Amino acid sequence: MRINAIAFSTNGCRTAIRLKEAFPEEDIRIFAKTQCDTLGVERIEEKTSVWTGESFKECDAIVFIGAIGIAVRYIAPYIRSKAVDPAVIGMDEHAHWTVALLAGHIGGANALTARIAERLGSEPIITTATDLNGKFSVDTFATVNNLRIMGLKTAQDVSVRVLDGGFVGFTTEIPVQGDLPAGLTLADSGEFGVSISTDIEKKPFGTTMRLVPMDIILGVGCKRDTDPAKLRDFVSSVLKEDGIPDQRIGAVCSIDLKKDEAAILELAKNYRVPAKFFTSEELLELEGEFSKSDFVKSVTAVDCVCERSSIRPFGGEIIRRKTAKDGMTLAICRRPMELRFL
């Protein structure tokens, strides 16, 4: 997870350092608007509004360490939709309080707030109604289980019904571990309900909250400086040929030699999924039958980047072997899906 944290005082810089040290598994980059050279924190000379805009584009989460009002003022121009906004969290300079400000469910601010509070010993402030009342949140359920939400307005309606003590039908093609939360009832039809299906058009209820499994993992390769539009069109044509809707895409994967390849990064951004990159050693650890290319092996030390990278992050079944066109390659893997209620 890429997290940008910005502090506005020397004490805030100390808290930023604590935050980074508490999460060695995350890519946390800390910045300051005050002079903190002795603490090793980079002072940014650009306007905080510019920094905030760049962080909205680049990061999974942004942490403001200072007054909450500062955070609110700077993020306001960049807020677009709960579907795409990063998590935004506010902390006081001594880390007494950690506040989930934006994108609590889909963006993961609530979960990250709880993690930060636990590791830094602060008090988490989470104000979303479903969390406060211990009720089912379809946003959180979808995010945790790698399901794409089709219709945010309907998701809000689910929460309102559950909070008001109503019942919401629930049907799924994929088994779910755990007890059915209060407010949900198993049903294949009815007035209102949640449906989990790879068929993005399936609407078994009068009003259906559709959740689509993001079970398709793309393994890609391309020549250096490939036109992003060219790669996007190639992948799109193959997906269309195989009858795979864009909504099922869960990740775009390749070898780490391509981690700065604009075409691959743009492809992941287009599908609103992470780009994952693996070393040749990580790809060669995989056992099984893969397509082979002596040329690719001479360049990357790996016989087939696209097939191996498609299956590397989650395992699963390769449903389309290496397909090549004009120096671009694509393989498609269907990952196993295991859903659980929180």
Coordinates of C-alpha atoms in Angstrom, one line a residue:
M1 CA 0.0 0.0 0.0
R2 CA 1.4 3.4 -1.0
I3 CA 0.8 5.9 1.8
N4 CA 1.8 9.6 1.8
A5 CA 2.0 11.2 5.2
I6 CA 2.5 15.0 5.8
A7 CA 3.3 16.8 9.0
F8 CA 3.0 20.4 9.9
S9 CA 5.2 20.6 13.0
T10 CA 8.3 19.1 14.6
N11 CA 6.1 16.9 16.9
G12 CA 4.1 15.9 13.8
C13 CA 7.3 14.9 12.1
R14 CA 8.2 12.7 15.1
T15 CA 4.7 11.1 14.8
A16 CA 5.2 10.6 11.0
I17 CA 8.5 8.7 11.7
R18 CA 6.7 6.5 14.3
L19 CA 4.0 5.8 11.7
K20 CA 6.5 4.7 9.1
E21 CA 8.4 2.6 11.6
A22 CA 5.2 0.9 12.8
F23 CA 4.3 -0.2 9.2
P24 CA 7.5 -1.7 7.7
E25 CA 5.3 -3.8 5.3
E26 CA 3.8 -0.7 3.7
D27 CA 5.3 1.9 1.3
I28 CA 5.0 5.0 3.6
R29 CA 6.6 8.2 2.4
I30 CA 6.7 11.1 4.9
F31 CA 6.9 14.8 4.1
A32 CA 6.9 18.0 6.2
K33 CA 5.9 21.6 5.8
T34 CA 8.3 22.6 8.5
Q35 CA 12.0 22.3 8.9
C36 CA 12.7 18.8 10.2
D37 CA 16.2 18.2 8.7
T38 CA 17.5 16.8 12.0
L39 CA 14.8 14.2 11.9
G40 CA 15.4 13.2 8.3
V41 CA 12.0 14.2 7.0
E42 CA 11.8 15.8 3.6
R43 CA 10.5 19.4 3.6
I44 CA 8.3 20.0 0.6
E45 CA 8.6 23.4 -1.1
E46 CA 5.6 23.1 -3.3
K47 CA 2.2 24.2 -2.2
T48 CA 0.4 21.8 0.0
S49 CA -2.6 21.9 -2.3
V50 CA -0.4 20.7 -5.2
W51 CA 1.1 17.9 -3.0
T52 CA -2.4 16.8 -2.0
G53 CA -3.5 16.7 -5.7
E54 CA -0.5 14.5 -6.6
S55 CA -1.1 12.3 -3.6
F56 CA -4.7 11.7 -4.6
K57 CA -3.5 10.4 -8.0
E58 CA -0.6 8.3 -6.7
C59 CA -1.6 6.9 -3.3
D60 CA -3.8 4.4 -1.7
A61 CA -4.0 6.5 1.5
I62 CA -3.0 10.0 2.7
V63 CA -2.3 10.8 6.3
F64 CA -2.4 14.5 7.5
I65 CA -0.7 15.0 10.9
G66 CA -2.0 18.2 12.3
A67 CA -5.3 20.0 12.7
I68 CA -8.3 18.2 11.0
G69 CA -9.3 21.5 9.5
I70 CA -6.1 21.6 7.5
A71 CA -6.8 18.2 6.0
V72 CA -10.4 19.2 5.1
R73 CA -9.4 22.3 3.3
Y74 CA -6.7 20.7 1.2
I75 CA -8.6 17.6 0.1
A76 CA -11.9 19.4 -0.7
P77 CA -11.0 20.3 -4.3
Y78 CA -9.9 16.7 -5.1
I79 CA -12.8 14.7 -3.8
R80 CA -14.6 12.9 -6.6
S81 CA -16.3 9.6 -5.6
K82 CA -16.1 7.0 -2.9
A83 CA -15.4 4.6 -5.8
V84 CA -12.1 6.2 -6.6
D85 CA -11.0 8.5 -3.7
P86 CA -8.0 7.3 -1.6
A87 CA -8.3 6.8 2.1
V88 CA -7.7 10.0 4.0
I89 CA -6.8 10.0 7.7
G90 CA -6.2 12.8 10.1
M91 CA -4.0 12.6 13.2
D92 CA -3.0 15.1 15.9
E93 CA 0.7 15.7 16.2
H94 CA 1.0 13.6 19.3
A95 CA -1.0 10.7 17.9
H96 CA -3.7 10.8 20.6
W97 CA -6.4 10.6 18.0
T98 CA -6.6 8.9 14.6
V99 CA -9.6 10.0 12.5
A100 CA -11.0 8.3 9.3
L101 CA -11.9 11.3 7.2
L102 CA -12.6 10.0 3.7
A103 CA -13.2 6.7 1.8
G104 CA -13.9 4.8 5.0
H105 CA -15.2 1.6 3.4
I106 CA -14.1 1.2 -0.2
G107 CA -10.9 3.2 0.2
G108 CA -10.1 1.4 3.4
A109 CA -9.8 4.5 5.7
N110 CA -11.7 2.8 8.5
A111 CA -9.6 -0.3 8.5
L112 CA -6.3 1.7 8.2
T113 CA -7.4 4.0 11.0
A114 CA -7.9 0.9 13.3
R115 CA -4.5 -0.5 12.3
I116 CA -2.8 2.8 13.0
A117 CA -4.5 3.3 16.3
E118 CA -3.6 -0.2 17.4
R119 CA 0.1 0.2 16.5
L120 CA 0.6 3.7 17.7
G121 CA -1.7 3.5 20.8
S122 CA -4.0 6.2 19.7
E123 CA -7.8 6.4 19.9
P124 CA -9.5 5.5 16.6
I125 CA -12.3 7.8 15.5
I126 CA -14.7 6.1 13.0
T127 CA -18.0 7.7 12.3
T128 CA -19.7 5.6 9.6
A129 CA -23.1 4.4 10.9
T130 CA -22.7 0.7 10.0
D131 CA -19.4 0.5 11.9
L132 CA -20.8 2.4 14.9
N133 CA -23.8 0.1 15.1
G134 CA -22.0 -3.1 14.3
K135 CA -24.1 -3.6 11.1
F136 CA -23.3 -5.2 7.8
S137 CA -21.5 -2.8 5.4
V138 CA -21.7 -4.0 1.8
D139 CA -18.9 -1.5 0.9
T140 CA -16.5 -3.1 3.4
F141 CA -17.6 -6.6 2.5
A142 CA -17.0 -6.0 -1.2
T143 CA -13.6 -4.4 -0.6
V144 CA -12.3 -7.1 1.7
N145 CA -13.5 -9.8 -0.6
N146 CA -12.3 -8.3 -3.9
L147 CA -15.7 -7.7 -5.3
R148 CA -16.5 -4.8 -7.6
I149 CA -19.6 -2.8 -6.6
M150 CA -22.0 -2.1 -9.5
G151 CA -24.0 0.9 -8.4
L152 CA -22.9 2.9 -5.4
K153 CA -26.4 4.4 -4.9
T154 CA -27.8 0.9 -4.4
A155 CA -25.0 0.1 -1.9
Q156 CA -26.1 3.1 0.2
D157 CA -29.7 1.8 0.0
V158 CA -28.5 -1.6 1.4
S159 CA -26.9 0.2 4.4
V160 CA -30.0 2.3 5.1
R161 CA -32.2 -0.8 5.1
V162 CA -30.0 -2.7 7.4
L163 CA -29.6 0.3 9.8
D164 CA -33.4 0.7 9.8
G165 CA -33.9 -2.9 10.8
G166 CA -35.1 -4.1 7.4
F167 CA -34.1 -7.2 5.6
V168 CA -31.9 -7.5 2.5
G169 CA -31.9 -10.7 0.3
F170 CA -28.6 -12.3 -0.4
T171 CA -27.6 -14.8 -3.1
T172 CA -24.1 -15.8 -4.3
E173 CA -22.4 -18.1 -6.8
I174 CA -19.4 -18.3 -4.4
P175 CA -19.6 -19.9 -1.0
V176 CA -19.1 -17.4 1.9
Q177 CA -17.5 -18.4 5.2
G178 CA -19.0 -17.1 8.4
D179 CA -22.4 -16.5 9.8
L180 CA -24.9 -14.4 7.8
P181 CA -25.0 -10.9 9.3
A182 CA -28.1 -9.5 10.9
G183 CA -30.2 -7.9 8.2
L184 CA -29.3 -10.3 5.4
T185 CA -31.5 -13.3 4.5
L186 CA -30.7 -16.0 2.0
A187 CA -33.0 -15.6 -1.1
D188 CA -32.9 -16.1 -4.8
S189 CA -35.5 -13.4 -5.5
G190 CA -37.5 -10.7 -3.9
E191 CA -38.0 -7.0 -3.7
F192 CA -34.4 -6.0 -2.7
G193 CA -31.2 -7.9 -2.4
V194 CA -27.4 -8.4 -2.9
S195 CA -26.2 -10.7 -5.7
I196 CA -22.7 -12.0 -6.2
S197 CA -22.2 -13.2 -9.7
T198 CA -19.7 -13.2 -12.6
D199 CA -22.7 -12.3 -14.8
I200 CA -22.6 -8.6 -14.5
E201 CA -26.2 -8.3 -15.9
K202 CA -27.7 -10.7 -13.4
K203 CA -30.5 -9.0 -11.4
P204 CA -32.5 -11.6 -9.4
F205 CA -34.2 -9.0 -7.2
G206 CA -36.5 -6.1 -8.0
T207 CA -33.6 -3.8 -6.9
T208 CA -30.3 -5.7 -7.1
M209 CA -27.0 -4.7 -5.5
R210 CA -24.6 -6.4 -7.9
L211 CA -21.2 -7.5 -6.7
V212 CA -18.9 -8.9 -9.3
P213 CA -15.9 -11.1 -8.4
M214 CA -12.6 -9.5 -9.5
D215 CA -11.3 -13.0 -10.3
I216 CA -9.5 -12.4 -13.6
I217 CA -5.8 -11.7 -13.4
L218 CA -4.0 -10.4 -16.4
G219 CA -0.3 -11.3 -17.1
V220 CA 1.2 -8.9 -19.7
G221 CA 4.4 -8.2 -21.4
C222 CA 5.4 -5.6 -24.0
K223 CA 8.3 -3.9 -25.7
R224 CA 9.8 -0.9 -24.1
D225 CA 7.8 2.3 -24.7
T226 CA 4.8 0.5 -26.1
D227 CA 2.0 3.0 -26.8
P228 CA -0.5 2.6 -23.9
A229 CA -3.5 2.9 -26.2
K230 CA -2.1 0.0 -28.3
L231 CA -1.7 -2.3 -25.3
R232 CA -5.1 -1.3 -24.0
D233 CA -6.8 -2.1 -27.3
F234 CA -5.0 -5.4 -27.6
V235 CA -6.1 -6.5 -24.1
S236 CA -9.6 -5.2 -24.7
S237 CA -10.0 -7.2 -27.9
V238 CA -8.9 -10.4 -26.3
L239 CA -11.2 -9.9 -23.3
K240 CA -14.1 -9.3 -25.6
E241 CA -13.2 -12.4 -27.7
D242 CA -13.3 -14.5 -24.5
G243 CA -16.5 -12.8 -23.2
I244 CA -14.8 -11.4 -20.1
P245 CA -16.2 -8.1 -18.8
D246 CA -13.8 -5.4 -17.6
Q247 CA -15.5 -5.4 -14.2
R248 CA -14.0 -8.9 -13.4
I249 CA -10.4 -7.7 -13.8
G250 CA -8.6 -7.8 -10.5
A251 CA -4.9 -7.1 -11.2
V252 CA -2.4 -6.5 -14.0
C253 CA 0.9 -8.4 -13.5
S254 CA 4.3 -8.5 -15.1
I255 CA 8.0 -8.9 -14.4
D256 CA 9.7 -6.2 -12.3
L257 CA 11.8 -5.1 -15.3
K258 CA 8.5 -3.5 -16.5
K259 CA 7.6 -1.8 -13.2
D260 CA 8.1 1.7 -14.8
E261 CA 6.5 0.7 -18.2
A262 CA 3.9 3.4 -18.9
A263 CA 1.7 1.1 -21.0
I264 CA 1.3 -1.5 -18.2
L265 CA 0.8 1.1 -15.5
E266 CA -1.8 2.9 -17.6
L267 CA -3.6 -0.5 -18.3
A268 CA -3.9 -1.1 -14.5
K269 CA -5.1 2.4 -14.0
N270 CA -7.7 2.0 -16.7
Y271 CA -9.2 -1.0 -15.0
R272 CA -8.8 0.6 -11.5
V273 CA -6.8 -2.3 -10.2
P274 CA -3.3 -2.7 -8.8
A275 CA -0.3 -3.4 -11.0
K276 CA 1.9 -6.1 -9.5
F277 CA 5.4 -6.9 -10.5
F278 CA 7.6 -9.9 -9.7
T279 CA 11.3 -10.7 -10.0
S280 CA 12.5 -13.4 -12.3
E281 CA 13.3 -15.6 -9.3
E282 CA 9.7 -15.2 -8.0
L283 CA 8.3 -16.2 -11.4
L284 CA 10.6 -19.1 -11.9
E285 CA 9.6 -20.6 -8.5
L286 CA 6.3 -21.6 -10.0
E287 CA 5.9 -25.2 -11.0
G288 CA 3.8 -26.3 -14.0
E289 CA 3.7 -26.2 -17.8
F290 CA 4.2 -22.8 -19.4
S291 CA 4.8 -21.6 -22.9
K292 CA 8.4 -21.0 -23.7
S293 CA 10.3 -18.3 -25.6
D294 CA 14.1 -18.4 -26.0
F295 CA 14.1 -14.7 -26.9
V296 CA 12.1 -13.7 -23.8
K297 CA 14.3 -15.9 -21.6
S298 CA 17.5 -14.3 -23.1
V299 CA 16.1 -10.8 -22.1
T300 CA 14.3 -11.5 -18.8
A301 CA 15.7 -14.9 -17.6
V302 CA 12.1 -16.1 -17.7
D303 CA 10.7 -18.4 -20.4
C304 CA 7.1 -16.9 -20.3
V305 CA 6.5 -13.7 -18.4
C306 CA 2.8 -13.3 -19.1
E307 CA 1.7 -16.8 -18.1
R308 CA 3.8 -17.0 -15.0
S309 CA 3.0 -13.5 -13.8
S310 CA -0.8 -14.1 -14.2
I311 CA -0.8 -17.0 -11.9
R312 CA 2.0 -15.8 -9.5
P313 CA 0.0 -13.6 -7.1
F314 CA -3.0 -15.8 -6.3
G315 CA -2.6 -19.1 -8.0
G316 CA -5.6 -20.4 -10.0
E317 CA -6.1 -21.6 -13.5
I318 CA -4.7 -20.1 -16.7
I319 CA -7.8 -19.8 -18.9
R320 CA -5.9 -18.2 -21.8
R321 CA -2.4 -19.1 -22.7
K322 CA 0.1 -16.7 -24.1
T323 CA -1.4 -14.6 -26.9
A324 CA 1.0 -12.3 -28.8
K325 CA 0.6 -9.4 -31.1
D326 CA 3.1 -6.7 -32.3
G327 CA 5.5 -7.3 -29.4
M328 CA 2.7 -7.5 -26.8
T329 CA 1.8 -10.6 -24.9
L330 CA -1.2 -11.5 -22.7
A331 CA -2.2 -14.4 -20.5
I332 CA -5.4 -14.7 -18.4
C333 CA -5.7 -16.5 -15.1
R334 CA -8.9 -17.1 -13.1
R335 CA -8.0 -16.9 -9.4
P336 CA -9.7 -18.9 -6.7
M337 CA -12.2 -16.8 -4.7
E338 CA -12.8 -17.3 -1.0
L339 CA -15.4 -14.9 0.5
R340 CA -16.0 -14.3 4.2
F341 CA -18.3 -12.3 6.3
L342 CA -16.4 -10.0 8.7

